[in-house]
PDB file of N, CA and C in Angstrom:
ATOM      1  N   LEU A   1       0.700 -36.317  51.264  1.00  0.00           N
ATOM      2  CA  LEU A   1       1.422 -35.690  52.360  1.00  0.00           C
ATOM      3  C   LEU A   1       1.703 -36.751  53.425  1.00  0.00           C
ATOM      4  N   LYS A   2       2.804 -37.434  53.248  1.00  0.00           N
ATOM      5  CA  LYS A   2       3.148 -38.530  54.149  1.00  0.00           C
ATOM      6  C   LYS A   2       4.098 -38.061  55.237  1.00  0.00           C
ATOM      7  N   GLN A   3       4.245 -38.900  56.230  1.00  0.00           N
ATOM      8  CA  GLN A   3       5.184 -38.691  57.327  1.00  0.00           C
ATOM      9  C   GLN A   3       4.985 -37.355  58.013  1.00  0.00           C
ATOM     10  N   GLY A   4       3.768 -37.109  58.420  1.00  0.00           N
ATOM     11  CA  GLY A   4       3.531 -35.840  59.077  1.00  0.00           C
ATOM     12  C   GLY A   4       2.361 -35.869  60.035  1.00  0.00           C
ATOM     13  N   ILE A   5       2.360 -34.870  60.897  1.00  0.00           N
ATOM     14  CA  ILE A   5       1.269 -34.632  61.824  1.00  0.00           C
ATOM     15  C   ILE A   5       0.435 -33.517  61.205  1.00  0.00           C
ATOM     16  N   VAL A   6      -0.848 -33.742  61.035  1.00  0.00           N
ATOM     17  CA  VAL A   6      -1.708 -32.794  60.329  1.00  0.00           C
ATOM     18  C   VAL A   6      -2.502 -31.938  61.316  1.00  0.00           C
ATOM     19  N   ILE A   7      -2.439 -30.640  61.086  1.00  0.00           N
ATOM     20  CA  ILE A   7      -3.316 -29.685  61.776  1.00  0.00           C
ATOM     21  C   ILE A   7      -4.167 -29.041  60.698  1.00  0.00           C
ATOM     22  N   LYS A   8      -5.474 -29.096  60.865  1.00  0.00           N
ATOM     23  CA  LYS A   8      -6.379 -28.469  59.906  1.00  0.00           C
ATOM     24  C   LYS A   8      -6.891 -27.156  60.474  1.00  0.00           C
ATOM     25  N   VAL A   9      -7.009 -26.178  59.586  1.00  0.00           N
ATOM     26  CA  VAL A   9      -7.576 -24.886  59.955  1.00  0.00           C
ATOM     27  C   VAL A   9      -8.826 -24.705  59.106  1.00  0.00           C
ATOM     28  N   LYS A  10      -9.981 -24.685  59.759  1.00  0.00           N
ATOM     29  CA  LYS A  10     -11.256 -24.494  59.062  1.00  0.00           C
ATOM     30  C   LYS A  10     -12.038 -23.416  59.779  1.00  0.00           C
ATOM     31  N   ASN A  11     -12.405 -22.398  59.035  1.00  0.00           N
ATOM     32  CA  ASN A  11     -13.195 -21.294  59.590  1.00  0.00           C
ATOM     33  C   ASN A  11     -12.569 -20.715  60.861  1.00  0.00           C
ATOM     34  N   GLY A  12     -11.244 -20.647  60.884  1.00  0.00           N
ATOM     35  CA  GLY A  12     -10.543 -20.067  62.028  1.00  0.00           C
ATOM     36  C   GLY A  12     -10.378 -20.992  63.218  1.00  0.00           C
ATOM     37  N   ASN A  13     -10.814 -22.247  63.092  1.00  0.00           N
ATOM     38  CA  ASN A  13     -10.681 -23.231  64.169  1.00  0.00           C
ATOM     39  C   ASN A  13      -9.584 -24.233  63.827  1.00  0.00           C
ATOM     40  N   TYR A  14      -8.946 -24.785  64.855  1.00  0.00           N
ATOM     41  CA  TYR A  14      -7.850 -25.734  64.680  1.00  0.00           C
ATOM     42  C   TYR A  14      -8.316 -27.140  65.025  1.00  0.00           C
ATOM     43  N   TYR A  15      -7.850 -28.120  64.236  1.00  0.00           N
ATOM     44  CA  TYR A  15      -8.216 -29.519  64.446  1.00  0.00           C
ATOM     45  C   TYR A  15      -6.980 -30.403  64.326  1.00  0.00           C
ATOM     46  N   ILE A  16      -6.782 -31.275  65.304  1.00  0.00           N
ATOM     47  CA  ILE A  16      -5.754 -32.303  65.248  1.00  0.00           C
ATOM     48  C   ILE A  16      -6.486 -33.627  65.379  1.00  0.00           C
ATOM     49  N   ASP A  17      -6.306 -34.514  64.400  1.00  0.00           N
ATOM     50  CA  ASP A  17      -7.037 -35.795  64.379  1.00  0.00           C
ATOM     51  C   ASP A  17      -8.540 -35.574  64.514  1.00  0.00           C
ATOM     52  N   ASP A  18      -9.046 -34.582  63.829  1.00  0.00           N
ATOM     53  CA  ASP A  18     -10.470 -34.231  63.819  1.00  0.00           C
ATOM     54  C   ASP A  18     -11.003 -33.780  65.177  1.00  0.00           C
ATOM     55  N   ASN A  19     -10.122 -33.521  66.126  1.00  0.00           N
ATOM     56  CA  ASN A  19     -10.521 -32.977  67.427  1.00  0.00           C
ATOM     57  C   ASN A  19     -10.203 -31.490  67.450  1.00  0.00           C
ATOM     58  N   ARG A  20     -11.194 -30.696  67.799  1.00  0.00           N
ATOM     59  CA  ARG A  20     -10.982 -29.246  67.852  1.00  0.00           C
ATOM     60  C   ARG A  20     -10.039 -28.898  69.001  1.00  0.00           C
ATOM     61  N   VAL A  21      -9.072 -28.044  68.704  1.00  0.00           N
ATOM     62  CA  VAL A  21      -8.067 -27.623  69.676  1.00  0.00           C
ATOM     63  C   VAL A  21      -8.042 -26.103  69.680  1.00  0.00           C
ATOM     64  N   SER A  22      -8.088 -25.499  70.856  1.00  0.00           N
ATOM     65  CA  SER A  22      -8.019 -24.037  70.921  1.00  0.00           C
ATOM     66  C   SER A  22      -6.583 -23.589  70.667  1.00  0.00           C
ATOM     67  N   SER A  23      -6.412 -22.334  70.320  1.00  0.00           N
ATOM     68  CA  SER A  23      -5.065 -21.818  70.079  1.00  0.00           C
ATOM     69  C   SER A  23      -4.214 -21.935  71.342  1.00  0.00           C
ATOM     70  N   ARG A  24      -4.841 -21.839  72.505  1.00  0.00           N
ATOM     71  CA  ARG A  24      -4.106 -21.962  73.774  1.00  0.00           C
ATOM     72  C   ARG A  24      -3.651 -23.395  74.038  1.00  0.00           C
ATOM     73  N   GLN A  25      -4.323 -24.369  73.434  1.00  0.00           N
ATOM     74  CA  GLN A  25      -3.981 -25.778  73.645  1.00  0.00           C
ATOM     75  C   GLN A  25      -2.985 -26.310  72.619  1.00  0.00           C
ATOM     76  N   LEU A  26      -2.652 -25.506  71.613  1.00  0.00           N
ATOM     77  CA  LEU A  26      -1.805 -25.998  70.528  1.00  0.00           C
ATOM     78  C   LEU A  26      -0.446 -26.489  71.021  1.00  0.00           C
ATOM     79  N   VAL A  27       0.256 -25.695  71.808  1.00  0.00           N
ATOM     80  CA  VAL A  27       1.592 -26.092  72.267  1.00  0.00           C
ATOM     81  C   VAL A  27       1.510 -27.384  73.077  1.00  0.00           C
ATOM     82  N   TYR A  28       0.581 -27.453  74.021  1.00  0.00           N
ATOM     83  CA  TYR A  28       0.424 -28.654  74.849  1.00  0.00           C
ATOM     84  C   TYR A  28       0.138 -29.875  73.975  1.00  0.00           C
ATOM     85  N   SER A  29      -0.803 -29.736  73.044  1.00  0.00           N
ATOM     86  CA  SER A  29      -1.186 -30.861  72.185  1.00  0.00           C
ATOM     87  C   SER A  29      -0.024 -31.313  71.314  1.00  0.00           C
ATOM     88  N   LEU A  30       0.712 -30.356  70.757  1.00  0.00           N
ATOM     89  CA  LEU A  30       1.834 -30.713  69.889  1.00  0.00           C
ATOM     90  C   LEU A  30       3.005 -31.293  70.682  1.00  0.00           C
ATOM     91  N   ARG A  31       3.232 -30.811  71.879  1.00  0.00           N
ATOM     92  CA  ARG A  31       4.292 -31.398  72.720  1.00  0.00           C
ATOM     93  C   ARG A  31       3.953 -32.843  73.079  1.00  0.00           C
ATOM     94  N   LYS A  32       2.690 -33.096  73.344  1.00  0.00           N
ATOM     95  CA  LYS A  32       2.234 -34.451  73.665  1.00  0.00           C
ATOM     96  C   LYS A  32       2.478 -35.382  72.473  1.00  0.00           C
ATOM     97  N   ILE A  33       2.172 -34.899  71.278  1.00  0.00           N
ATOM     98  CA  ILE A  33       2.406 -35.681  70.061  1.00  0.00           C
ATOM     99  C   ILE A  33       3.904 -35.875  69.845  1.00  0.00           C
ATOM    100  N   MET A  34       4.677 -34.810  70.021  1.00  0.00           N
ATOM    101  CA  MET A  34       6.121 -34.877  69.797  1.00  0.00           C
ATOM    102  C   MET A  34       6.784 -35.874  70.742  1.00  0.00           C
ATOM    103  N   ALA A  35       6.282 -35.988  71.966  1.00  0.00           N
ATOM    104  CA  ALA A  35       6.859 -36.914  72.948  1.00  0.00           C
ATOM    105  C   ALA A  35       6.761 -38.368  72.486  1.00  0.00           C
ATOM    106  N   GLN A  36       5.841 -38.655  71.570  1.00  0.00           N
ATOM    107  CA  GLN A  36       5.637 -40.016  71.074  1.00  0.00           C
ATOM    108  C   GLN A  36       6.445 -40.300  69.814  1.00  0.00           C
ATOM    109  N   GLN A  37       7.192 -39.306  69.317  1.00  0.00           N
ATOM    110  CA  GLN A  37       7.912 -39.454  68.056  1.00  0.00           C
ATOM    111  C   GLN A  37       9.347 -39.926  68.281  1.00  0.00           C
ATOM    112  N   ASP A  38       9.907 -40.543  67.260  1.00  0.00           N
ATOM    113  CA  ASP A  38      11.316 -40.930  67.258  1.00  0.00           C
ATOM    114  C   ASP A  38      12.157 -39.671  67.065  1.00  0.00           C
ATOM    115  N   PRO A  39      13.019 -39.324  68.016  1.00  0.00           N
ATOM    116  CA  PRO A  39      13.814 -38.091  67.897  1.00  0.00           C
ATOM    117  C   PRO A  39      14.730 -38.081  66.673  1.00  0.00           C
ATOM    118  N   GLN A  40      15.022 -39.264  66.138  1.00  0.00           N
ATOM    119  CA  GLN A  40      15.869 -39.343  64.947  1.00  0.00           C
ATOM    120  C   GLN A  40      15.067 -39.182  63.660  1.00  0.00           C
ATOM    121  N   ASN A  41      13.752 -39.171  63.770  1.00  0.00           N
ATOM    122  CA  ASN A  41      12.896 -39.088  62.582  1.00  0.00           C
ATOM    123  C   ASN A  41      11.681 -38.218  62.896  1.00  0.00           C
ATOM    124  N   ILE A  42      11.927 -36.954  63.183  1.00  0.00           N
ATOM    125  CA  ILE A  42      10.846 -36.033  63.534  1.00  0.00           C
ATOM    126  C   ILE A  42       9.986 -35.776  62.295  1.00  0.00           C
ATOM    127  N   PRO A  43       8.674 -35.946  62.410  1.00  0.00           N
ATOM    128  CA  PRO A  43       7.801 -35.761  61.245  1.00  0.00           C
ATOM    129  C   PRO A  43       7.605 -34.287  60.907  1.00  0.00           C
ATOM    130  N   PHE A  44       7.104 -34.070  59.702  1.00  0.00           N
ATOM    131  CA  PHE A  44       6.687 -32.736  59.295  1.00  0.00           C
ATOM    132  C   PHE A  44       5.446 -32.347  60.082  1.00  0.00           C
ATOM    133  N   LEU A  45       5.257 -31.074  60.280  1.00  0.00           N
ATOM    134  CA  LEU A  45       3.984 -30.559  60.769  1.00  0.00           C
ATOM    135  C   LEU A  45       3.270 -30.042  59.530  1.00  0.00           C
ATOM    136  N   ILE A  46       2.175 -30.686  59.175  1.00  0.00           N
ATOM    137  CA  ILE A  46       1.447 -30.356  57.950  1.00  0.00           C
ATOM    138  C   ILE A  46       0.245 -29.505  58.315  1.00  0.00           C
ATOM    139  N   VAL A  47       0.199 -28.316  57.757  1.00  0.00           N
ATOM    140  CA  VAL A  47      -0.884 -27.372  58.023  1.00  0.00           C
ATOM    141  C   VAL A  47      -1.812 -27.373  56.814  1.00  0.00           C
ATOM    142  N   GLU A  48      -3.026 -27.850  56.993  1.00  0.00           N
ATOM    143  CA  GLU A  48      -4.046 -27.825  55.944  1.00  0.00           C
ATOM    144  C   GLU A  48      -5.016 -26.708  56.292  1.00  0.00           C
ATOM    145  N   ALA A  49      -5.069 -25.710  55.437  1.00  0.00           N
ATOM    146  CA  ALA A  49      -5.905 -24.539  55.727  1.00  0.00           C
ATOM    147  C   ALA A  49      -6.899 -24.307  54.604  1.00  0.00           C
ATOM    148  N   ASP A  50      -8.092 -23.818  54.971  1.00  0.00           N
ATOM    149  CA  ASP A  50      -9.057 -23.464  53.937  1.00  0.00           C
ATOM    150  C   ASP A  50      -8.655 -22.124  53.324  1.00  0.00           C
ATOM    151  N   LYS A  51      -9.274 -21.815  52.201  1.00  0.00           N
ATOM    152  CA  LYS A  51      -8.902 -20.612  51.452  1.00  0.00           C
ATOM    153  C   LYS A  51      -9.153 -19.324  52.222  1.00  0.00           C
ATOM    154  N   SER A  52     -10.023 -19.362  53.205  1.00  0.00           N
ATOM    155  CA  SER A  52     -10.328 -18.146  53.963  1.00  0.00           C
ATOM    156  C   SER A  52      -9.306 -17.873  55.068  1.00  0.00           C
ATOM    157  N   SER A  53      -8.381 -18.803  55.289  1.00  0.00           N
ATOM    158  CA  SER A  53      -7.376 -18.622  56.344  1.00  0.00           C
ATOM    159  C   SER A  53      -6.380 -17.542  55.949  1.00  0.00           C
ATOM    160  N   ASN A  54      -5.956 -16.783  56.936  1.00  0.00           N
ATOM    161  CA  ASN A  54      -4.934 -15.770  56.695  1.00  0.00           C
ATOM    162  C   ASN A  54      -3.776 -16.014  57.663  1.00  0.00           C
ATOM    163  N   PHE A  55      -2.777 -15.138  57.606  1.00  0.00           N
ATOM    164  CA  PHE A  55      -1.591 -15.333  58.436  1.00  0.00           C
ATOM    165  C   PHE A  55      -1.935 -15.360  59.922  1.00  0.00           C
ATOM    166  N   ASP A  56      -2.924 -14.587  60.330  1.00  0.00           N
ATOM    167  CA  ASP A  56      -3.319 -14.576  61.742  1.00  0.00           C
ATOM    168  C   ASP A  56      -3.796 -15.953  62.209  1.00  0.00           C
ATOM    169  N   ASN A  57      -4.351 -16.762  61.284  1.00  0.00           N
ATOM    170  CA  ASN A  57      -4.776 -18.119  61.623  1.00  0.00           C
ATOM    171  C   ASN A  57      -3.598 -19.089  61.652  1.00  0.00           C
ATOM    172  N   LEU A  58      -2.597 -18.847  60.806  1.00  0.00           N
ATOM    173  CA  LEU A  58      -1.480 -19.776  60.666  1.00  0.00           C
ATOM    174  C   LEU A  58      -0.345 -19.510  61.650  1.00  0.00           C
ATOM    175  N   SER A  59      -0.173 -18.272  62.025  1.00  0.00           N
ATOM    176  CA  SER A  59       0.930 -17.894  62.911  1.00  0.00           C
ATOM    177  C   SER A  59       0.956 -18.685  64.223  1.00  0.00           C
ATOM    178  N   PRO A  60      -0.179 -18.863  64.928  1.00  0.00           N
ATOM    179  CA  PRO A  60      -0.143 -19.634  66.179  1.00  0.00           C
ATOM    180  C   PRO A  60       0.332 -21.077  65.976  1.00  0.00           C
ATOM    181  N   ILE A  61       0.029 -21.659  64.822  1.00  0.00           N
ATOM    182  CA  ILE A  61       0.469 -23.027  64.542  1.00  0.00           C
ATOM    183  C   ILE A  61       1.981 -23.073  64.381  1.00  0.00           C
ATOM    184  N   MET A  62       2.526 -22.116  63.641  1.00  0.00           N
ATOM    185  CA  MET A  62       3.970 -22.097  63.424  1.00  0.00           C
ATOM    186  C   MET A  62       4.720 -21.866  64.733  1.00  0.00           C
ATOM    187  N   ILE A  63       4.212 -20.972  65.560  1.00  0.00           N
ATOM    188  CA  ILE A  63       4.847 -20.706  66.856  1.00  0.00           C
ATOM    189  C   ILE A  63       4.742 -21.931  67.762  1.00  0.00           C
ATOM    190  N   ALA A  64       3.540 -22.515  67.849  1.00  0.00           N
ATOM    191  CA  ALA A  64       3.336 -23.691  68.702  1.00  0.00           C
ATOM    192  C   ALA A  64       4.164 -24.873  68.208  1.00  0.00           C
ATOM    193  N   GLY A  65       4.203 -25.068  66.902  1.00  0.00           N
ATOM    194  CA  GLY A  65       4.987 -26.166  66.337  1.00  0.00           C
ATOM    195  C   GLY A  65       6.463 -26.028  66.640  1.00  0.00           C
ATOM    196  N   SER A  66       6.991 -24.831  66.458  1.00  0.00           N
ATOM    197  CA  SER A  66       8.405 -24.585  66.762  1.00  0.00           C
ATOM    198  C   SER A  66       8.688 -24.790  68.243  1.00  0.00           C
ATOM    199  N   THR A  67       7.800 -24.300  69.089  1.00  0.00           N
ATOM    200  CA  THR A  67       7.960 -24.443  70.539  1.00  0.00           C
ATOM    201  C   THR A  67       7.940 -25.918  70.947  1.00  0.00           C
ATOM    202  N   ALA A  68       7.111 -26.710  70.270  1.00  0.00           N
ATOM    203  CA  ALA A  68       6.988 -28.135  70.588  1.00  0.00           C
ATOM    204  C   ALA A  68       8.136 -28.966  70.022  1.00  0.00           C
ATOM    205  N   GLY A  69       8.942 -28.382  69.126  1.00  0.00           N
ATOM    206  CA  GLY A  69      10.098 -29.105  68.597  1.00  0.00           C
ATOM    207  C   GLY A  69      10.030 -29.479  67.136  1.00  0.00           C
ATOM    208  N   PHE A  70       8.954 -29.116  66.456  1.00  0.00           N
ATOM    209  CA  PHE A  70       8.877 -29.377  65.021  1.00  0.00           C
ATOM    210  C   PHE A  70       9.764 -28.368  64.298  1.00  0.00           C
ATOM    211  N   ASP A  71      10.529 -28.855  63.314  1.00  0.00           N
ATOM    212  CA  ASP A  71      11.374 -27.934  62.563  1.00  0.00           C
ATOM    213  C   ASP A  71      11.098 -27.963  61.068  1.00  0.00           C
ATOM    214  N   LYS A  72      10.144 -28.793  60.658  1.00  0.00           N
ATOM    215  CA  LYS A  72       9.775 -28.873  59.244  1.00  0.00           C
ATOM    216  C   LYS A  72       8.263 -28.709  59.117  1.00  0.00           C
ATOM    217  N   PHE A  73       7.864 -27.781  58.270  1.00  0.00           N
ATOM    218  CA  PHE A  73       6.450 -27.480  58.063  1.00  0.00           C
ATOM    219  C   PHE A  73       6.109 -27.646  56.587  1.00  0.00           C
ATOM    220  N   LYS A  74       4.907 -28.125  56.320  1.00  0.00           N
ATOM    221  CA  LYS A  74       4.355 -28.155  54.965  1.00  0.00           C
ATOM    222  C   LYS A  74       2.979 -27.517  55.040  1.00  0.00           C
ATOM    223  N   PHE A  75       2.596 -26.872  53.957  1.00  0.00           N
ATOM    224  CA  PHE A  75       1.305 -26.186  53.916  1.00  0.00           C
ATOM    225  C   PHE A  75       0.499 -26.694  52.730  1.00  0.00           C
ATOM    226  N   ALA A  76      -0.802 -26.863  52.946  1.00  0.00           N
ATOM    227  CA  ALA A  76      -1.708 -27.307  51.892  1.00  0.00           C
ATOM    228  C   ALA A  76      -3.019 -26.549  52.026  1.00  0.00           C
ATOM    229  N   VAL A  77      -3.628 -26.266  50.884  1.00  0.00           N
ATOM    230  CA  VAL A  77      -4.925 -25.594  50.873  1.00  0.00           C
ATOM    231  C   VAL A  77      -6.011 -26.651  50.749  1.00  0.00           C
ATOM    232  N   ILE A  78      -7.004 -26.589  51.632  1.00  0.00           N
ATOM    233  CA  ILE A  78      -8.148 -27.493  51.564  1.00  0.00           C
ATOM    234  C   ILE A  78      -9.040 -27.017  50.426  1.00  0.00           C
ATOM    235  N   GLN A  79      -9.269 -27.884  49.465  1.00  0.00           N
ATOM    236  CA  GLN A  79     -10.100 -27.543  48.317  1.00  0.00           C
ATOM    237  C   GLN A  79     -11.569 -27.732  48.657  1.00  0.00           C
ATOM    238  N   GLY A  80     -12.411 -27.043  47.937  1.00  0.00           N
ATOM    239  CA  GLY A  80     -13.849 -27.185  48.125  1.00  0.00           C
ATOM    240  C   GLY A  80     -14.394 -26.120  49.034  1.00  0.00           C
ATOM    241  N   SER A  81     -15.689 -26.207  49.283  1.00  0.00           N
ATOM    242  CA  SER A  81     -16.347 -25.194  50.108  1.00  0.00           C
ATOM    243  C   SER A  81     -16.153 -25.493  51.578  1.00  0.00           C
ATOM    244  N   SER A  82     -16.215 -24.455  52.391  1.00  0.00           N
ATOM    245  CA  SER A  82     -16.114 -24.602  53.843  1.00  0.00           C
ATOM    246  C   SER A  82     -17.416 -25.164  54.379  1.00  0.00           C
ATOM    247  N   GLN A  83     -17.320 -25.969  55.434  1.00  0.00           N
ATOM    248  CA  GLN A  83     -18.524 -26.556  56.025  1.00  0.00           C
ATOM    249  C   GLN A  83     -18.859 -25.889  57.313  1.00  0.00           C
TER     250      GLN A  83
END
């Protein structure tokens, strides 16, 4: 999964660069990241979620990502057991 900004969802918590981010901080954090990107080459927003994640966990990411200016999303399932 190249050329992307990764958000991980584990046990209902959000992580960007291994830093826990609350759902309320998602838009701010993603806007900060987006401000550092080349507007001609906007990266994918890659959502890595564990198997226990449901739409209620993913929806805030999609809304925050769209609000921050991301228009391409990729989704991946984290394999293995939850920690």
